[in-house]
Short mmCIF file of C-alpha atoms in Angstrom, two decimals:
data_model
loop_
_atom_site.label_atom_id
_atom_site.label_comp_id
_atom_site.label_asym_id
_atom_site.label_seq_id
_atom_site.Cartn_x
_atom_site.Cartn_y
_atom_site.Cartn_z
CA MET A 1 42.21 26.33 36.99
CA SER A 2 43.72 25.02 33.93
CA PRO A 3 42.21 25.25 30.37
CA ASN A 4 42.32 21.41 30.46
CA GLY A 5 41.04 21.01 33.62
CA SER A 6 38.30 23.13 32.76
CA ASP A 7 37.55 21.04 29.54
CA ARG A 8 37.50 17.56 32.04
CA SER A 9 35.00 18.91 34.43
CA SER A 10 32.85 20.27 31.55
CA ARG A 11 32.72 16.63 30.12
CA ARG A 12 31.58 14.89 32.75
CA PRO A 13 28.28 15.80 33.67
CA MET A 14 27.46 15.07 30.27
CA ARG A 15 29.09 11.56 30.38
CA ARG A 16 26.73 10.81 33.39
CA LYS A 17 23.67 12.25 31.35
CA LEU A 18 24.50 10.07 28.26
CA PRO A 19 23.29 6.81 29.31
CA GLN A 20 19.84 8.45 30.52
CA VAL A 21 19.31 10.13 26.93
CA VAL A 22 19.97 6.93 25.14
CA LEU A 23 17.59 5.09 27.61
CA THR A 24 14.70 7.45 27.55
CA ALA A 25 15.28 7.97 23.44
CA GLY A 26 14.94 4.27 23.43
CA LEU A 27 11.67 3.98 25.74
CA ILE A 28 10.03 6.93 23.56
CA MET A 29 10.62 5.05 20.29
CA VAL A 30 9.30 2.11 21.83
CA THR A 31 6.09 3.22 23.40
CA ALA A 32 5.28 6.18 20.87
CA THR A 33 4.32 3.41 18.13
CA GLY A 34 1.37 2.64 20.05
CA CYS A 35 1.73 -1.61 18.80
CA SER A 36 1.55 -4.72 21.34
CA TYR A 37 4.28 -6.94 20.85
CA LYS A 38 2.43 -8.99 18.38
CA ASP A 39 2.59 -6.27 15.96
CA PHE A 40 6.42 -5.89 15.41
CA PRO A 41 7.11 -8.44 13.32
CA ARG A 42 4.60 -6.94 10.86
CA LEU A 43 6.47 -3.61 11.80
CA GLY A 44 3.16 -1.54 11.83
CA LEU A 45 1.29 -3.03 8.72
CA PRO A 46 -1.95 -4.61 9.45
CA SER A 47 -2.86 -8.54 9.08
CA PRO A 48 -3.41 -9.20 5.25
CA VAL A 49 -6.66 -10.54 4.54
CA THR A 50 -6.14 -11.57 0.81
CA GLU A 51 -3.24 -14.14 -0.79
CA GLN A 52 -1.82 -11.25 -2.37
CA GLY A 53 -1.30 -9.56 0.93
CA PRO A 54 1.93 -11.93 2.42
CA ARG A 55 3.75 -10.76 -0.41
CA VAL A 56 3.62 -6.97 0.27
CA LEU A 57 4.60 -8.13 3.95
CA SER A 58 7.22 -10.04 2.93
CA LEU A 59 8.88 -7.12 0.79
CA TRP A 60 8.05 -4.56 3.57
CA GLN A 61 10.02 -7.04 6.22
CA GLY A 62 12.90 -7.42 3.88
CA SER A 63 13.51 -3.78 3.09
CA TRP A 64 13.32 -3.09 7.08
CA ALA A 65 15.79 -6.15 7.45
CA ALA A 66 18.17 -4.42 4.96
CA ALA A 67 18.25 -0.96 6.15
CA LEU A 68 18.81 -1.82 9.56
CA VAL A 69 21.82 -3.62 8.71
CA VAL A 70 22.76 -0.61 6.89
CA GLY A 71 22.01 1.52 9.42
CA CYS A 72 23.93 -0.94 12.25
CA LEU A 73 26.86 -0.81 10.26
CA VAL A 74 26.70 3.36 9.41
CA TRP A 75 26.36 3.64 13.36
CA GLY A 76 28.92 1.78 13.99
CA LEU A 77 31.72 2.77 12.28
CA ILE A 78 30.39 6.44 13.47
CA ILE A 79 30.46 5.27 17.07
CA TRP A 80 33.98 3.59 16.12
CA SER A 81 35.10 6.96 14.78
CA VAL A 82 34.22 8.98 17.51
CA ILE A 83 35.68 6.60 20.35
CA PHE A 84 39.11 6.11 18.66
CA HIS A 85 39.66 9.00 16.81
CA ARG A 86 38.65 11.38 19.16
CA ARG A 87 41.14 14.26 19.43
CA SER A 88 43.77 13.64 22.22
CA ARG A 89 43.68 15.42 25.59
CA THR A 90 47.58 15.86 25.68
CA LYS A 91 48.29 16.20 22.04
CA ILE A 92 47.02 19.08 20.31
CA GLU A 93 48.29 17.80 16.25
CA VAL A 94 46.57 18.04 13.10
CA PRO A 95 45.94 14.53 11.93
CA PRO A 96 47.45 13.25 8.62
CA GLN A 97 45.72 14.45 5.65
CA THR A 98 45.02 11.58 3.13
CA ARG A 99 43.84 13.29 -0.53
CA TYR A 100 42.12 10.23 -1.74
CA ASN A 101 41.83 6.28 -0.65
CA LEU A 102 40.67 4.43 -3.70
CA PRO A 103 39.56 1.41 -2.13
CA ILE A 104 37.16 3.57 0.39
CA GLU A 105 36.04 5.25 -2.71
CA MET A 106 35.55 2.16 -4.51
CA LEU A 107 33.42 0.73 -1.57
CA TYR A 108 31.10 4.01 -1.43
CA THR A 109 30.45 3.61 -4.69
CA VAL A 110 30.04 -0.54 -4.84
CA VAL A 111 27.93 -0.89 -2.17
CA PRO A 112 24.93 1.71 -2.43
CA LEU A 113 24.71 0.03 -6.42
CA ILE A 114 24.64 -3.37 -5.09
CA ILE A 115 21.73 -2.32 -2.29
CA VAL A 116 19.67 -0.37 -4.73
CA SER A 117 19.78 -3.46 -7.36
CA VAL A 118 18.87 -5.56 -4.70
CA PHE A 119 16.02 -3.65 -3.25
CA PHE A 120 15.20 -3.28 -7.64
CA TYR A 121 15.00 -6.73 -7.83
CA PHE A 122 12.97 -7.92 -5.66
CA THR A 123 10.54 -5.17 -5.82
CA ALA A 124 10.12 -5.19 -9.51
CA ARG A 125 9.55 -9.33 -9.20
CA ASP A 126 6.97 -8.65 -6.50
CA GLU A 127 5.26 -6.10 -8.42
CA SER A 128 4.95 -7.89 -11.33
CA LYS A 129 3.36 -10.58 -9.74
CA LEU A 130 0.67 -8.59 -7.68
CA LEU A 131 -0.30 -6.90 -10.93
CA ASP A 132 -0.15 -10.09 -13.09
CA LEU A 133 -3.93 -10.28 -14.34
CA SER A 134 -5.54 -13.84 -15.06
CA PRO A 135 -7.47 -14.10 -18.49
CA LYS A 136 -10.72 -14.95 -16.68
CA PRO A 137 -11.09 -13.90 -13.02
CA ALA A 138 -14.12 -15.43 -11.22
CA HIS A 139 -15.80 -12.11 -10.35
CA THR A 140 -15.02 -8.28 -11.75
CA ILE A 141 -16.27 -5.16 -9.80
CA ASN A 142 -15.92 -1.16 -11.28
CA VAL A 143 -14.77 0.66 -8.67
CA VAL A 144 -15.96 3.95 -9.84
CA GLY A 145 -14.50 7.08 -7.44
CA TYR A 146 -16.40 10.56 -7.33
CA GLN A 147 -16.73 13.49 -5.34
CA TRP A 148 -17.17 12.64 -2.58
CA SER A 149 -18.03 8.84 -2.27
CA TRP A 150 -17.53 5.53 -4.21
CA ALA A 151 -19.96 3.01 -6.45
CA PHE A 152 -19.37 -0.16 -7.35
CA ASN A 153 -20.35 -1.81 -10.24
CA TYR A 154 -20.95 -5.72 -9.58
CA VAL A 155 -20.51 -7.01 -13.58
CA GLU A 156 -22.16 -10.32 -12.48
CA ASN A 157 -24.69 -12.85 -14.54
CA VAL A 158 -26.97 -12.40 -11.60
CA ASP A 159 -30.01 -13.82 -13.12
CA GLY A 160 -28.21 -16.66 -14.24
CA ASN A 161 -29.23 -16.03 -17.90
CA ASP A 162 -26.39 -15.69 -20.62
CA SER A 163 -28.56 -14.13 -23.17
CA THR A 164 -29.09 -11.20 -21.12
CA GLY A 165 -26.43 -8.12 -21.00
CA SER A 166 -24.57 -9.94 -24.18
CA LYS A 167 -23.51 -5.98 -25.30
CA ILE A 168 -21.28 -3.70 -23.38
CA PRO A 169 -23.48 -1.00 -21.73
CA SER A 170 -23.02 2.57 -22.63
CA GLU A 171 -22.36 2.88 -18.81
CA LEU A 172 -18.98 0.68 -19.23
CA SER A 173 -18.23 2.04 -22.80
CA SER A 174 -15.34 3.93 -20.80
CA ILE A 175 -13.62 0.78 -20.10
CA PRO A 176 -11.14 -0.43 -22.08
CA ASP A 177 -11.60 -3.65 -24.55
CA LYS A 178 -8.93 -5.51 -22.58
CA PHE A 179 -10.84 -5.34 -19.53
CA THR A 180 -14.58 -5.72 -20.92
CA LYS A 181 -13.31 -8.88 -22.76
CA ALA A 182 -13.14 -10.43 -19.45
CA PHE A 183 -16.98 -9.92 -18.29
CA PRO A 184 -18.68 -12.96 -18.09
CA LYS A 185 -21.34 -14.05 -20.65
CA GLY A 186 -24.75 -12.57 -19.35
CA ALA A 187 -23.63 -9.99 -17.06
CA GLU A 188 -26.76 -7.64 -16.85
CA GLY A 189 -25.05 -6.75 -13.47
CA VAL A 190 -25.65 -4.34 -10.32
CA TYR A 191 -24.78 -1.73 -8.66
CA ASP A 192 -24.46 0.31 -5.13
CA ALA A 193 -23.72 4.05 -5.16
CA GLY A 194 -22.73 5.83 -2.09
CA VAL A 195 -22.82 8.76 -0.62
CA PRO A 196 -20.75 10.59 2.30
CA GLY A 197 -23.22 10.31 5.04
CA GLU A 198 -24.09 6.41 4.55
CA ARG A 199 -22.78 4.14 7.06
CA ASN A 200 -22.50 0.25 7.34
CA PRO A 201 -25.55 -0.89 9.49
CA GLN A 202 -23.38 -3.61 10.92
CA THR A 203 -20.74 -1.58 12.58
CA GLY A 204 -21.91 2.49 12.27
CA ASN A 205 -18.55 2.71 10.04
CA PRO A 206 -19.00 5.69 7.44
CA GLY A 207 -19.44 5.07 3.51
CA PRO A 208 -20.86 2.88 1.37
CA THR A 209 -20.27 -1.44 1.41
CA LEU A 210 -18.28 -3.40 -1.03
CA TRP A 211 -19.11 -7.02 -0.78
CA LEU A 212 -16.50 -9.75 -1.80
CA PRO A 213 -16.55 -13.35 -1.89
CA LYS A 214 -13.91 -15.43 0.34
CA GLY A 215 -11.54 -17.60 -1.64
CA GLU A 216 -12.53 -16.35 -5.04
CA LYS A 217 -10.77 -14.00 -7.13
CA VAL A 218 -11.60 -10.43 -7.47
CA ARG A 219 -10.62 -8.27 -10.00
CA PHE A 220 -11.29 -4.66 -9.58
CA VAL A 221 -11.31 -2.03 -12.75
CA LEU A 222 -10.96 1.43 -11.23
CA THR A 223 -12.16 4.28 -12.84
CA SER A 224 -13.15 8.21 -11.83
CA ARG A 225 -15.72 10.36 -13.01
CA ASP A 226 -14.02 13.77 -12.12
CA VAL A 227 -10.56 13.98 -10.42
CA ILE A 228 -7.94 11.46 -9.60
CA HIS A 229 -8.86 9.24 -6.64
CA ASP A 230 -6.97 6.36 -4.97
CA PHE A 231 -8.69 3.06 -3.94
CA TRP A 232 -7.18 1.59 -0.74
CA VAL A 233 -8.66 -1.28 1.57
CA VAL A 234 -6.43 -1.03 4.50
CA PRO A 235 -5.70 -4.82 5.16
CA PHE A 236 -5.39 -5.34 1.37
CA LEU A 237 -1.97 -3.89 1.85
CA MET A 238 -2.59 -2.82 -1.85
CA LYS A 239 -4.20 0.58 -3.48
CA MET A 240 -4.07 1.97 -6.98
CA ASP A 241 -5.16 5.45 -8.66
CA ASP A 242 -8.45 5.49 -10.06
CA ILE A 243 -7.68 8.00 -12.91
CA PRO A 244 -10.01 10.13 -14.59
CA GLY A 245 -9.63 8.65 -18.73
CA HIS A 246 -7.47 6.05 -17.88
CA ALA A 247 -8.39 2.75 -15.92
CA ASN A 248 -6.62 0.37 -13.71
CA SER A 249 -6.72 -2.95 -12.46
CA PHE A 250 -5.75 -5.40 -9.83
CA GLU A 251 -6.92 -8.58 -8.67
CA VAL A 252 -7.11 -10.04 -5.40
CA THR A 253 -8.21 -13.17 -3.44
CA PRO A 254 -10.14 -12.56 0.01
CA THR A 255 -8.68 -15.34 2.73
CA GLN A 256 -10.73 -13.92 5.37
CA GLU A 257 -14.42 -12.76 6.52
CA GLY A 258 -15.53 -9.53 8.16
CA THR A 259 -15.96 -5.88 7.69
CA PHE A 260 -12.78 -3.88 7.08
CA ARG A 261 -12.01 -0.16 6.30
CA GLY A 262 -11.50 1.52 2.80
CA LYS A 263 -10.25 5.02 1.56
CA CYS A 264 -9.39 7.26 -0.74
CA ALA A 265 -5.65 8.03 -0.71
CA GLU A 266 -5.22 10.50 -2.94
CA LEU A 267 -5.69 14.30 -1.81
CA CYS A 268 -9.14 15.03 -4.17
CA GLY A 269 -10.52 17.80 -2.48
CA VAL A 270 -11.95 19.82 -0.53
CA ASP A 271 -13.91 16.75 1.35
CA HIS A 272 -11.44 14.36 0.56
CA SER A 273 -11.50 13.43 4.32
CA ARG A 274 -15.10 11.99 3.94
CA MET A 275 -14.15 9.34 0.63
CA LEU A 276 -14.21 6.17 2.92
CA PHE A 277 -16.10 3.40 2.59
CA ASN A 278 -16.38 -0.40 3.99
CA VAL A 279 -15.64 -4.21 2.52
CA LYS A 280 -17.38 -6.82 3.70
CA ILE A 281 -15.98 -10.37 2.92
CA VAL A 282 -18.84 -13.23 3.04
CA SER A 283 -19.20 -16.74 1.69
CA PRO A 284 -19.69 -16.89 -1.80
CA GLU A 285 -23.10 -18.00 -1.21
CA ARG A 286 -23.77 -14.97 0.91
CA TYR A 287 -21.97 -12.64 -1.70
CA GLU A 288 -24.69 -14.32 -4.02
CA GLN A 289 -27.44 -13.42 -2.10
CA HIS A 290 -26.08 -9.98 -1.46
CA LEU A 291 -26.24 -9.43 -5.58
CA LYS A 292 -29.83 -10.85 -5.75
CA ASP A 293 -31.11 -8.53 -3.26
CA LEU A 294 -29.57 -5.50 -4.89
CA ALA A 295 -31.28 -6.98 -7.90
CA LYS A 296 -34.88 -6.65 -5.95
CA LYS A 297 -34.10 -3.08 -5.08
CA GLY A 298 -34.16 -1.95 -8.31
CA GLN A 299 -30.39 -1.23 -8.30
CA ASN A 300 -29.99 -3.17 -11.78
CA GLY A 301 -27.40 -2.23 -14.40
CA TYR A 302 -24.58 0.21 -13.70
CA VAL A 303 -23.66 3.78 -12.69
CA PRO A 304 -21.47 5.46 -15.29
CA ALA A 305 -18.04 4.39 -14.88
CA GLY A 306 -16.19 7.70 -15.66
CA ILE A 307 -14.51 9.68 -18.27
CA ALA A 308 -13.72 7.69 -21.30
CA GLN A 309 -10.45 6.44 -22.22
CA THR A 310 -9.99 7.46 -26.07
CA GLY A 311 -7.53 7.58 -29.19
CA PRO A 312 -4.75 5.22 -29.88
CA ALA A 313 -4.39 5.00 -26.00
CA ARG A 314 -7.55 3.17 -24.99
CA ASN A 315 -6.15 -0.17 -26.19
CA ALA A 316 -2.79 0.09 -26.42
CA GLU A 317 -2.07 -2.36 -23.66
CA ASP A 318 -4.38 -5.27 -24.93
CA LYS A 319 -0.97 -7.52 -25.88
CA THR A 320 0.16 -7.34 -22.46
CA LEU A 321 -3.05 -9.89 -21.36
#
């Protein structure tokens, strides 16, 4: 048999198997995700439960759409080159050699710059909105990360007396002035601190439970007492580091009642996997009652917020608020 005949016979089985391989790969990609048809529009993200969540979801969906357009273009060019520029079976010759092609090289340079610029614009725009802090949020909660659980300092005027809690307590002295100046008057506060073995009594999920009021803006001030942790409430579609010696902050407005899962998203040590917590979103009335219940249990005041931020860096960003 001639060499050409041998080549033709070896290609035929591969051509027959190619559609089967493509179909199998497609089925694996669809079924391996474990998502229902309702999940596909969110592309793997959970349903947002805050007013800020849809902005993150929109950015995520737009990024996927742009990536798919670029991917289809690249795949199309590859397939087109494979089909229409494959080696001829009858002619064995070296194709024309081109040293450079200025239009194509310009295309390769300009198009990626445009793509990156568009991604940068929308990311910077949404990040600026997500990190924008209001002058006086309805509620402020200091989230304290420590090995291996969480504490929640509710900076609230629980007893309704504006004369109590007029001074910043020593437990919160590590928080910069740009956050403490937004604390409500008379905020004597209550707290809830967890341990790794603690569980939510309603759901049985591990970790302490953070209570939030539906429909009211909440500011989180994130601090740490030891190493870097990361405060992540999964359906918030938002997370941020708890850094020792530095306070981070962001705000959300919960829109859906229920109990949701939270976790540490920063590898913080041997028991990192046990740093779990729950978030319970309730009506404002139930939230206020929960604060009073904590006060009745004797959990008044605050737990230490963490390592102090000292020196010129402590209030260096006051002008941004």
